Amino acid sequence: MTDKRVLLIVGGGIAAYKALELTRLLRKAGVAVRPILTASGAHFVTPLSLSALAEDAVRTDLFSLGDEAEMGHIQLSRSADLVVVAPATADLMAKAANGLADDLASTTLLATDKPVLMAPAMNVRMWRHPATRRNVATLTNDGVAFVGPDDGAMACGEFGPGRMAEPEVIFAAILSALESAARPRPLAGRHVLVTAGPTAEPIDPVRVLTNRSSGKQGYAIAGALAELGARVTLVSGPVALAAPAGVDRIKVETAREMQAACVSALPADAAVCVAAVSDWRPDAVFAVKLKKGHDGPPAVALVENPDILAGLAAAGPDRPALVVGFAAETNDLEANARAKLARKGCDWVVANDVADDGSGGVMGGDENEVLLIDAAGTERWPRAGKVEVARRLAARIADALRTGEAP
Ligand code: C5P
């Protein structure tokens, strides 16, 4: 880590003292630290302590002639491998989430093209406030990573989430962020569309036709593609998962909404259809809740939903160069999946056996065992965590787009 450099923004909060210990840990590990101290941060730690531990000058002022002459704020924002904000106050996060830039710290956050890691620290009510929730969601969507906050007693006498993570924990998060920033990003400049989760087709205002898809595999694939630098649009049915870092998620309910969202996300270099789309939907949605009565159960007529995967594979000039489908089968896995490859017109099918093998099956679980099938043959991948399967598939997609193997 001796060639790595961190730009450390120290915001104004009682936790700022922990930034000193963090600086010491980073320097001890050979990581260069270039500190920025906000005006309110300077109420909690002195520029002198920070500078002494960082072994570098502390920048505080956007309009400092000396600093600007030596290194302008734009250049400063790009001079590091990683930008760390610790403590990240509610105010700094709100500014960063909304693109405000009225001091050196916020200007740097807006101007940087480097990954950003924030260690929030604030009162528990501030952390739980809907405005902060919105800002965290926006920043996460923008690709900002977070470490903490922890639960615990706060300096203000309250208890709950809001304490800044301990310096050792932030230090570990920095090392792993530096490692992943150094990883190659073969999908930079590429756009990949991913569908995930189930769809829910309304029967009446309170009932839906849906399935047991958890969305875990699709979300892991979206995350793995983003890790490789892709711009990822994740069109997701209703699931209980947070959007992976750096992924643009569009939430939908029905197959027709999913299809519309996919079509408007085009053009894309690749499309990976992982969603368990309901094959049918009720022909008509009852306007009022169906009631039990003397006439027996209502007749619900079903009509077929559009096939999103087949539609993307036949999208003419808008067809993504690589279209990948999934096949969940309970029997004759390979034969059924190969038939699906032809029927859907896609380039690859990732097939998995969803028959319950006594371990509860893969639906909703954390592991998957898949076959990767294309026109040339079949590869059998060993059973692995869904995240690992996702990383392997993302790497294969990157290879295919790079070599032009994708038709
Ligand atoms: O036909 P089947 O549902 O088994 O095919 C599964 C594959 O097709 C998955 O990739 C799934 O996301 C996709 N699919 C789709 N639209 C549908 C049905 C399936 O995109 N209506």
CSV table of C-alpha atoms and ligand atoms in Angstrom, one decimal:
chain,number,residue,atom,x,y,z
A,1,MET,CA,0.0,0.0,0.0
A,2,THR,CA,3.0,2.3,0.0
A,3,ASP,CA,2.2,3.9,-3.3
A,4,LYS,CA,-1.4,4.7,-2.3
A,5,ARG,CA,-2.7,8.1,-1.5
A,6,VAL,CA,-5.9,9.0,0.4
A,7,LEU,CA,-7.5,12.4,0.4
A,8,LEU,CA,-9.0,12.6,3.9
A,9,ILE,CA,-11.8,15.1,4.5
A,10,VAL,CA,-12.4,15.7,8.2
A,11,GLY,CA,-15.9,17.1,8.9
A,12,GLY,CA,-17.1,18.9,12.0
A,13,GLY,CA,-18.3,16.5,14.7
A,14,ILE,CA,-17.1,15.2,18.0
A,15,ALA,CA,-15.9,12.0,16.1
A,16,ALA,CA,-13.3,14.1,14.3
A,17,TYR,CA,-10.7,13.1,17.0
A,18,LYS,CA,-10.9,9.6,15.6
A,19,ALA,CA,-9.7,10.9,12.3
A,20,LEU,CA,-6.4,11.5,14.0
A,21,GLU,CA,-6.0,7.9,14.9
A,22,LEU,CA,-7.2,6.9,11.4
A,23,THR,CA,-4.5,9.1,9.9
A,24,ARG,CA,-1.9,7.5,12.2
A,25,LEU,CA,-3.0,4.0,11.1
A,26,LEU,CA,-2.8,4.9,7.4
A,27,ARG,CA,0.6,6.5,7.7
A,28,LYS,CA,1.9,3.4,9.6
A,29,ALA,CA,0.7,1.3,6.7
A,30,GLY,CA,2.6,3.5,4.3
A,31,VAL,CA,-0.5,5.1,2.8
A,32,ALA,CA,0.0,8.8,2.1
A,33,VAL,CA,-2.7,11.1,3.6
A,34,ARG,CA,-3.6,14.5,2.2
A,35,PRO,CA,-6.0,16.1,4.7
A,36,ILE,CA,-8.7,18.6,4.2
A,37,LEU,CA,-10.3,20.1,7.3
A,38,THR,CA,-13.7,21.8,7.1
A,39,ALA,CA,-14.3,25.0,9.0
A,40,SER,CA,-16.4,23.2,11.5
A,41,GLY,CA,-13.9,20.3,11.6
A,42,ALA,CA,-11.4,22.8,12.8
A,43,HIS,CA,-13.5,23.4,15.9
A,44,PHE,CA,-12.8,19.8,17.0
A,45,VAL,CA,-9.3,19.0,15.9
A,46,THR,CA,-6.5,21.5,15.2
A,47,PRO,CA,-4.8,21.7,11.8
A,48,LEU,CA,-1.5,21.3,13.5
A,49,SER,CA,-2.4,17.8,15.0
A,50,LEU,CA,-3.8,16.6,11.7
A,51,SER,CA,-0.9,18.0,9.7
A,52,ALA,CA,1.7,16.5,12.1
A,53,LEU,CA,0.1,13.0,11.9
A,54,ALA,CA,-0.5,13.1,8.1
A,55,GLU,CA,3.0,14.6,7.5
A,56,ASP,CA,1.4,16.8,5.0
A,57,ALA,CA,-0.1,20.3,4.9
A,58,VAL,CA,-3.7,20.6,5.9
A,59,ARG,CA,-5.9,22.3,3.3
A,60,THR,CA,-8.8,24.2,4.7
A,61,ASP,CA,-9.7,27.1,2.4
A,62,LEU,CA,-11.2,27.0,-1.1
A,63,PHE,CA,-9.8,30.5,-1.8
A,64,SER,CA,-6.4,30.1,-0.3
A,65,LEU,CA,-4.0,31.7,-2.8
A,66,GLY,CA,-1.1,29.7,-1.5
A,67,ASP,CA,-2.9,26.3,-1.8
A,68,GLU,CA,-4.5,27.1,-5.1
A,69,ALA,CA,-1.2,28.3,-6.6
A,70,GLU,CA,0.5,25.1,-5.4
A,71,MET,CA,-2.3,22.7,-6.2
A,72,GLY,CA,-5.8,23.8,-7.4
A,73,HIS,CA,-8.8,22.2,-5.8
A,74,ILE,CA,-9.7,20.3,-9.0
A,75,GLN,CA,-6.3,18.8,-9.2
A,76,LEU,CA,-6.4,18.1,-5.4
A,77,SER,CA,-9.6,16.1,-5.9
A,78,ARG,CA,-7.9,13.9,-8.4
A,79,SER,CA,-4.6,13.6,-6.7
A,80,ALA,CA,-5.6,10.6,-4.5
A,81,ASP,CA,-6.6,7.0,-5.2
A,82,LEU,CA,-9.5,7.3,-2.8
A,83,VAL,CA,-11.4,10.1,-1.1
A,84,VAL,CA,-12.4,9.4,2.5
A,85,VAL,CA,-14.8,11.5,4.5
A,86,ALA,CA,-14.5,10.9,8.2
A,87,PRO,CA,-16.5,12.0,10.0
A,88,ALA,CA,-19.1,12.5,7.3
A,89,THR,CA,-21.5,14.9,8.9
A,90,ALA,CA,-25.2,15.1,7.9
A,91,ASP,CA,-24.4,18.5,6.3
A,92,LEU,CA,-21.5,17.2,4.2
A,93,MET,CA,-23.6,14.2,3.1
A,94,ALA,CA,-26.5,16.5,2.1
A,95,LYS,CA,-24.1,18.8,0.1
A,96,ALA,CA,-22.5,15.8,-1.7
A,97,ALA,CA,-25.9,14.2,-2.4
A,98,ASN,CA,-27.2,17.4,-4.0
A,99,GLY,CA,-24.0,18.6,-5.7
A,100,LEU,CA,-23.5,21.7,-3.6
A,101,ALA,CA,-20.0,23.1,-3.6
A,102,ASP,CA,-19.4,26.1,-1.4
A,103,ASP,CA,-16.2,25.1,0.4
A,104,LEU,CA,-13.1,23.1,-0.3
A,105,ALA,CA,-14.5,19.8,1.0
A,106,SER,CA,-17.8,19.9,-0.9
A,107,THR,CA,-16.1,21.3,-4.1
A,108,THR,CA,-13.6,18.4,-3.9
A,109,LEU,CA,-16.4,15.9,-3.5
A,110,LEU,CA,-18.1,17.3,-6.6
A,111,ALA,CA,-15.0,17.5,-8.7
A,112,THR,CA,-13.4,14.2,-7.9
A,113,ASP,CA,-13.4,11.2,-10.3
A,114,LYS,CA,-12.1,8.9,-7.7
A,115,PRO,CA,-14.0,6.4,-5.5
A,116,VAL,CA,-15.5,8.0,-2.3
A,117,LEU,CA,-15.8,6.3,1.1
A,118,MET,CA,-17.8,8.0,3.8
A,119,ALA,CA,-17.8,7.2,7.6
A,120,PRO,CA,-21.0,9.0,8.8
A,121,ALA,CA,-21.2,10.4,12.3
A,122,MET,CA,-24.2,12.2,13.7
A,123,ASN,CA,-27.0,12.2,16.2
A,124,VAL,CA,-29.3,9.2,15.9
A,125,ARG,CA,-32.3,11.3,15.0
A,126,MET,CA,-30.3,13.1,12.3
A,127,TRP,CA,-29.2,9.7,11.0
A,128,ARG,CA,-32.8,8.4,10.9
A,129,HIS,CA,-34.3,11.6,9.5
A,130,PRO,CA,-35.9,11.0,6.1
A,131,ALA,CA,-33.7,13.7,4.6
A,132,THR,CA,-30.6,11.8,5.6
A,133,ARG,CA,-32.1,8.5,4.5
A,134,ARG,CA,-32.7,10.1,1.1
A,135,ASN,CA,-29.2,11.4,0.9
A,136,VAL,CA,-27.7,8.1,1.8
A,137,ALA,CA,-29.7,6.4,-0.9
A,138,THR,CA,-28.7,9.0,-3.5
A,139,LEU,CA,-25.0,8.8,-2.5
A,140,THR,CA,-25.2,5.0,-2.6
A,141,ASN,CA,-26.7,5.2,-6.1
A,142,ASP,CA,-23.9,7.6,-7.1
A,143,GLY,CA,-21.4,4.9,-6.1
A,144,VAL,CA,-20.4,6.3,-2.7
A,145,ALA,CA,-19.4,3.5,-0.3
A,146,PHE,CA,-20.2,3.7,3.4
A,147,VAL,CA,-18.5,2.3,6.5
A,148,GLY,CA,-20.7,2.5,9.7
A,149,PRO,CA,-22.2,4.2,11.5
A,150,ASP,CA,-22.2,2.0,14.6
A,151,ASP,CA,-24.9,1.7,17.3
A,152,GLY,CA,-24.0,3.0,20.7
A,153,ALA,CA,-24.1,5.7,23.2
A,154,MET,CA,-23.5,9.1,21.7
A,155,ALA,CA,-21.8,12.2,22.9
A,156,CYS,CA,-25.1,13.9,23.0
A,157,GLY,CA,-26.5,11.4,25.5
A,158,GLU,CA,-28.7,9.5,23.1
A,159,PHE,CA,-28.3,5.9,22.0
A,160,GLY,CA,-28.6,4.3,18.6
A,161,PRO,CA,-27.0,4.3,15.1
A,162,GLY,CA,-24.9,7.4,14.4
A,163,ARG,CA,-21.5,6.8,16.1
A,164,MET,CA,-18.7,6.9,13.6
A,165,ALA,CA,-17.1,3.5,13.0
A,166,GLU,CA,-13.9,2.9,14.9
A,167,PRO,CA,-10.7,4.0,13.2
A,168,GLU,CA,-9.5,0.3,12.8
A,169,VAL,CA,-12.8,-0.5,11.0
A,170,ILE,CA,-12.5,2.5,8.7
A,171,PHE,CA,-8.9,1.7,8.1
A,172,ALA,CA,-9.8,-1.9,7.0
A,173,ALA,CA,-12.6,-0.4,4.7
A,174,ILE,CA,-10.0,2.0,3.2
A,175,LEU,CA,-7.6,-0.9,2.4
A,176,SER,CA,-10.3,-2.9,0.7
A,177,ALA,CA,-11.5,0.1,-1.2
A,178,LEU,CA,-7.9,0.8,-2.4
A,179,GLU,CA,-7.6,-2.8,-3.5
A,180,SER,CA,-10.8,-2.7,-5.5
A,181,ALA,CA,-10.0,0.7,-7.0
A,182,ALA,CA,-6.7,-0.8,-8.2
A,183,ARG,CA,-8.6,-3.7,-9.9
A,184,PRO,CA,-9.0,-3.5,-13.6
A,185,ARG,CA,-12.3,-2.1,-14.9
A,186,PRO,CA,-12.8,-3.9,-18.2
A,187,LEU,CA,-16.4,-2.8,-18.5
A,188,ALA,CA,-15.7,0.9,-18.2
A,189,GLY,CA,-17.7,2.8,-20.8
A,190,ARG,CA,-20.2,-0.2,-21.2
A,191,HIS,CA,-23.8,-0.2,-20.4
A,192,VAL,CA,-25.4,-3.4,-19.2
A,193,LEU,CA,-29.1,-4.0,-18.5
A,194,VAL,CA,-30.0,-6.6,-15.8
A,195,THR,CA,-33.5,-7.8,-14.9
A,196,ALA,CA,-34.0,-9.3,-11.5
A,197,GLY,CA,-36.6,-10.5,-9.0
A,198,PRO,CA,-40.1,-11.7,-9.5
A,199,THR,CA,-42.9,-9.7,-11.2
A,200,ALA,CA,-46.2,-9.2,-9.4
A,201,GLU,CA,-49.4,-9.2,-11.5
A,202,PRO,CA,-52.4,-7.7,-9.9
A,203,ILE,CA,-55.6,-9.7,-9.6
A,204,ASP,CA,-57.6,-7.1,-7.7
A,205,PRO,CA,-56.4,-4.1,-5.7
A,206,VAL,CA,-54.9,-6.3,-2.9
A,207,ARG,CA,-54.0,-9.6,-4.6
A,208,VAL,CA,-51.1,-10.4,-6.9
A,209,LEU,CA,-49.9,-13.4,-8.9
A,210,THR,CA,-46.2,-13.7,-8.2
A,211,ASN,CA,-43.4,-16.2,-7.5
A,212,ARG,CA,-40.6,-17.0,-5.0
A,213,SER,CA,-37.7,-15.3,-6.7
A,214,SER,CA,-35.6,-13.5,-4.1
A,215,GLY,CA,-33.6,-11.4,-6.6
A,216,LYS,CA,-30.3,-12.4,-5.0
A,217,GLN,CA,-28.6,-13.8,-8.1
A,218,GLY,CA,-29.7,-10.9,-10.3
A,219,TYR,CA,-28.7,-8.3,-7.8
A,220,ALA,CA,-25.3,-10.0,-7.3
A,221,ILE,CA,-24.8,-9.9,-11.1
A,222,ALA,CA,-25.7,-6.2,-11.3
A,223,GLY,CA,-23.2,-5.5,-8.5
A,224,ALA,CA,-20.4,-7.6,-10.1
A,225,LEU,CA,-20.9,-5.8,-13.4
A,226,ALA,CA,-20.7,-2.5,-11.7
A,227,GLU,CA,-17.5,-3.6,-9.9
A,228,LEU,CA,-16.0,-4.2,-13.3
A,229,GLY,CA,-16.8,-0.6,-14.2
A,230,ALA,CA,-20.0,-1.0,-16.2
A,231,ARG,CA,-22.9,1.4,-16.0
A,232,VAL,CA,-25.6,-0.9,-14.9
A,233,THR,CA,-29.4,-0.4,-15.2
A,234,LEU,CA,-31.1,-2.9,-12.9
A,235,VAL,CA,-34.8,-3.3,-13.7
A,236,SER,CA,-36.1,-5.0,-10.6
A,237,GLY,CA,-39.4,-6.6,-9.5
A,238,PRO,CA,-40.4,-6.3,-5.8
A,239,VAL,CA,-37.6,-7.8,-3.6
A,240,ALA,CA,-36.3,-7.0,-0.1
A,241,LEU,CA,-32.8,-6.1,-1.3
A,242,ALA,CA,-30.9,-2.8,-1.3
A,243,ALA,CA,-29.6,-1.7,-4.7
A,244,PRO,CA,-25.9,-2.7,-5.1
A,245,ALA,CA,-23.4,0.2,-5.0
A,246,GLY,CA,-23.1,2.1,-8.2
A,247,VAL,CA,-26.1,0.5,-9.8
A,248,ASP,CA,-29.1,2.5,-11.3
A,249,ARG,CA,-32.2,0.6,-10.1
A,250,ILE,CA,-35.6,1.0,-11.7
A,251,LYS,CA,-38.3,-0.6,-9.6
A,252,VAL,CA,-41.3,-2.2,-11.4
A,253,GLU,CA,-44.1,-4.5,-10.5
A,254,THR,CA,-45.6,-6.2,-13.6
A,255,ALA,CA,-44.0,-7.9,-16.6
A,256,ARG,CA,-45.3,-5.2,-18.9
A,257,GLU,CA,-43.7,-2.5,-16.7
A,258,MET,CA,-40.5,-4.5,-16.7
A,259,GLN,CA,-40.5,-4.7,-20.5
A,260,ALA,CA,-41.2,-1.0,-20.9
A,261,ALA,CA,-38.3,-0.1,-18.5
A,262,CYS,CA,-36.0,-2.4,-20.4
A,263,VAL,CA,-36.9,-1.0,-23.7
A,264,SER,CA,-36.3,2.6,-22.5
A,265,ALA,CA,-33.0,1.6,-21.0
A,266,LEU,CA,-31.6,0.6,-24.5
A,267,PRO,CA,-29.2,0.9,-26.0
A,268,ALA,CA,-27.1,-1.4,-24.0
A,269,ASP,CA,-23.9,-3.4,-24.8
A,270,ALA,CA,-25.3,-6.5,-23.0
A,271,ALA,CA,-28.5,-7.6,-21.3
A,272,VAL,CA,-28.8,-10.2,-18.6
A,273,CYS,CA,-32.3,-11.4,-17.9
A,274,VAL,CA,-32.3,-12.9,-14.5
A,275,ALA,CA,-35.9,-11.9,-13.5
A,276,ALA,CA,-38.4,-14.7,-12.9
A,277,VAL,CA,-41.1,-13.0,-15.0
A,278,SER,CA,-44.6,-14.3,-14.5
A,279,ASP,CA,-45.5,-16.1,-17.6
A,280,TRP,CA,-49.2,-15.1,-17.3
A,281,ARG,CA,-51.2,-12.2,-15.9
A,282,PRO,CA,-54.9,-12.0,-15.1
A,283,ASP,CA,-56.7,-10.9,-18.2
A,284,ALA,CA,-58.6,-8.2,-16.4
A,285,VAL,CA,-57.8,-6.6,-13.0
A,286,PHE,CA,-60.9,-6.5,-10.8
A,287,ALA,CA,-61.5,-2.9,-9.8
A,288,VAL,CA,-62.6,-3.8,-6.2
A,289,LYS,CA,-61.4,-6.5,-3.8
A,290,LEU,CA,-63.0,-9.9,-4.7
A,291,LYS,CA,-65.2,-11.2,-1.9
A,292,LYS,CA,-66.2,-14.7,-1.0
A,293,GLY,CA,-69.8,-15.3,-1.9
A,294,HIS,CA,-72.4,-17.8,-2.8
A,295,ASP,CA,-71.2,-18.0,-6.4
A,296,GLY,CA,-68.0,-19.9,-5.5
A,297,PRO,CA,-64.5,-18.8,-6.3
A,298,PRO,CA,-64.1,-16.2,-9.1
A,299,ALA,CA,-62.8,-17.3,-12.5
A,300,VAL,CA,-59.5,-15.6,-13.2
A,301,ALA,CA,-58.6,-15.9,-16.9
A,302,LEU,CA,-54.9,-15.6,-17.6
A,303,VAL,CA,-53.2,-14.2,-20.7
A,304,GLU,CA,-49.5,-14.6,-21.6
A,305,ASN,CA,-47.1,-11.9,-20.7
A,306,PRO,CA,-44.6,-10.5,-23.2
A,307,ASP,CA,-41.3,-12.4,-23.2
A,308,ILE,CA,-38.8,-9.6,-22.3
A,309,LEU,CA,-35.7,-11.7,-23.1
A,310,ALA,CA,-36.9,-12.8,-26.5
A,311,GLY,CA,-37.9,-9.2,-27.2
A,312,LEU,CA,-34.4,-7.9,-26.3
A,313,ALA,CA,-32.8,-10.6,-28.4
A,314,ALA,CA,-35.0,-9.6,-31.4
A,315,ALA,CA,-34.6,-5.8,-30.9
A,316,GLY,CA,-33.2,-5.2,-34.3
A,317,PRO,CA,-30.6,-2.4,-34.5
A,318,ASP,CA,-31.1,-1.9,-30.7
A,319,ARG,CA,-30.2,-5.5,-29.9
A,320,PRO,CA,-27.5,-5.6,-27.2
A,321,ALA,CA,-24.4,-7.3,-28.6
A,322,LEU,CA,-24.7,-10.0,-25.9
A,323,VAL,CA,-28.1,-11.2,-24.6
A,324,VAL,CA,-28.0,-13.6,-21.7
A,325,GLY,CA,-31.0,-15.6,-20.4
A,326,PHE,CA,-31.5,-17.7,-17.3
A,327,ALA,CA,-33.2,-21.0,-17.2
A,328,ALA,CA,-34.5,-22.4,-14.0
A,329,GLU,CA,-35.4,-26.0,-14.6
A,330,THR,CA,-36.4,-28.9,-12.4
A,331,ASN,CA,-35.7,-31.6,-14.9
A,332,ASP,CA,-33.6,-32.3,-18.1
A,333,LEU,CA,-31.6,-29.2,-17.3
A,334,GLU,CA,-29.3,-29.1,-20.2
A,335,ALA,CA,-31.7,-30.1,-22.9
A,336,ASN,CA,-34.4,-27.7,-21.7
A,337,ALA,CA,-31.9,-24.9,-21.4
A,338,ARG,CA,-30.5,-25.5,-24.9
A,339,ALA,CA,-34.0,-25.5,-26.3
A,340,LYS,CA,-34.5,-22.2,-24.6
A,341,LEU,CA,-31.3,-20.7,-26.2
A,342,ALA,CA,-32.8,-21.4,-29.6
A,343,ARG,CA,-36.4,-20.4,-28.8
A,344,LYS,CA,-35.4,-17.1,-27.2
A,345,GLY,CA,-32.8,-16.1,-29.7
A,346,CYS,CA,-30.3,-15.2,-26.9
A,347,ASP,CA,-26.5,-15.8,-27.0
A,348,TRP,CA,-26.0,-17.6,-23.7
A,349,VAL,CA,-28.3,-19.3,-21.2
A,350,VAL,CA,-27.2,-19.8,-17.6
A,351,ALA,CA,-29.1,-22.8,-16.4
A,352,ASN,CA,-29.7,-23.9,-12.9
A,353,ASP,CA,-31.5,-26.7,-11.3
A,354,VAL,CA,-34.2,-25.4,-9.0
A,355,ALA,CA,-35.4,-28.9,-8.0
A,356,ASP,CA,-35.3,-29.2,-4.2
A,357,ASP,CA,-32.4,-31.5,-3.5
A,358,GLY,CA,-33.2,-31.7,0.2
A,359,SER,CA,-31.2,-28.6,1.0
A,360,GLY,CA,-34.1,-26.3,0.2
A,361,GLY,CA,-33.1,-25.7,-3.4
A,362,VAL,CA,-31.3,-22.6,-4.8
A,363,MET,CA,-34.4,-20.3,-4.9
A,364,GLY,CA,-33.9,-17.8,-2.2
A,365,GLY,CA,-30.7,-19.5,-1.1
A,366,ASP,CA,-27.2,-18.0,-1.2
A,367,GLU,CA,-25.6,-20.6,-3.5
A,368,ASN,CA,-26.1,-21.6,-7.1
A,369,GLU,CA,-24.8,-24.4,-9.4
A,370,VAL,CA,-25.1,-23.5,-13.0
A,371,LEU,CA,-24.3,-24.5,-16.6
A,372,LEU,CA,-23.2,-21.8,-19.0
A,373,ILE,CA,-24.6,-22.8,-22.4
A,374,ASP,CA,-24.0,-21.2,-25.8
A,375,ALA,CA,-24.1,-22.4,-29.4
A,376,ALA,CA,-20.6,-23.9,-29.1
A,377,GLY,CA,-21.1,-26.0,-26.0
A,378,THR,CA,-21.8,-26.3,-22.3
A,379,GLU,CA,-19.7,-25.4,-19.3
A,380,ARG,CA,-20.5,-26.8,-15.9
A,381,TRP,CA,-19.6,-24.4,-13.1
A,382,PRO,CA,-19.0,-25.7,-9.6
A,383,ARG,CA,-21.6,-24.9,-6.9
A,384,ALA,CA,-20.6,-21.6,-5.4
A,385,GLY,CA,-22.0,-18.5,-3.6
A,386,LYS,CA,-24.3,-16.4,-5.8
A,387,VAL,CA,-21.8,-13.5,-5.5
A,388,GLU,CA,-19.0,-15.7,-6.8
A,389,VAL,CA,-21.2,-17.0,-9.7
A,390,ALA,CA,-22.0,-13.4,-10.4
A,391,ARG,CA,-18.4,-12.3,-10.5
A,392,ARG,CA,-17.5,-15.2,-12.8
A,393,LEU,CA,-20.3,-14.4,-15.2
A,394,ALA,CA,-19.5,-10.7,-15.1
A,395,ALA,CA,-15.8,-11.5,-16.0
A,396,ARG,CA,-17.1,-13.7,-18.9
A,397,ILE,CA,-19.3,-10.9,-20.2
A,398,ALA,CA,-16.3,-8.5,-20.0
A,399,ASP,CA,-14.2,-11.0,-22.0
A,400,ALA,CA,-16.9,-11.5,-24.6
A,401,LEU,CA,-17.5,-7.8,-25.1
A,402,ARG,CA,-13.7,-7.1,-25.3
A,403,THR,CA,-12.9,-9.8,-27.8
A,404,GLY,CA,-16.0,-9.3,-29.8
A,405,GLU,CA,-17.0,-12.9,-29.1
A,406,ALA,CA,-20.4,-11.5,-28.6
A,407,PRO,CA,-22.2,-11.6,-31.9
B,1,C5P,O1,-39.3,-19.2,-20.5
B,1,C5P,P1,-38.6,-19.1,-19.2
B,1,C5P,O2,-39.4,-18.3,-18.2
B,1,C5P,O3,-38.2,-20.4,-18.5
B,1,C5P,O4,-37.3,-18.3,-19.5
B,1,C5P,C1,-36.4,-17.8,-18.5
B,1,C5P,C2,-35.6,-16.7,-19.1
B,1,C5P,O5,-36.5,-15.8,-19.9
B,1,C5P,C3,-35.1,-15.8,-18.0
B,1,C5P,O6,-33.9,-15.2,-18.5
B,1,C5P,C4,-36.2,-14.8,-17.8
B,1,C5P,O7,-35.6,-13.6,-17.2
B,1,C5P,C5,-36.6,-14.6,-19.2
B,1,C5P,N1,-38.1,-14.2,-19.4
B,1,C5P,C6,-38.4,-12.9,-19.8
B,1,C5P,N2,-39.7,-12.6,-20.0
B,1,C5P,C7,-40.7,-13.6,-19.8
B,1,C5P,C8,-40.3,-14.9,-19.4
B,1,C5P,C9,-39.0,-15.2,-19.2
B,1,C5P,O8,-37.5,-12.1,-19.9
B,1,C5P,N3,-42.0,-13.2,-19.9
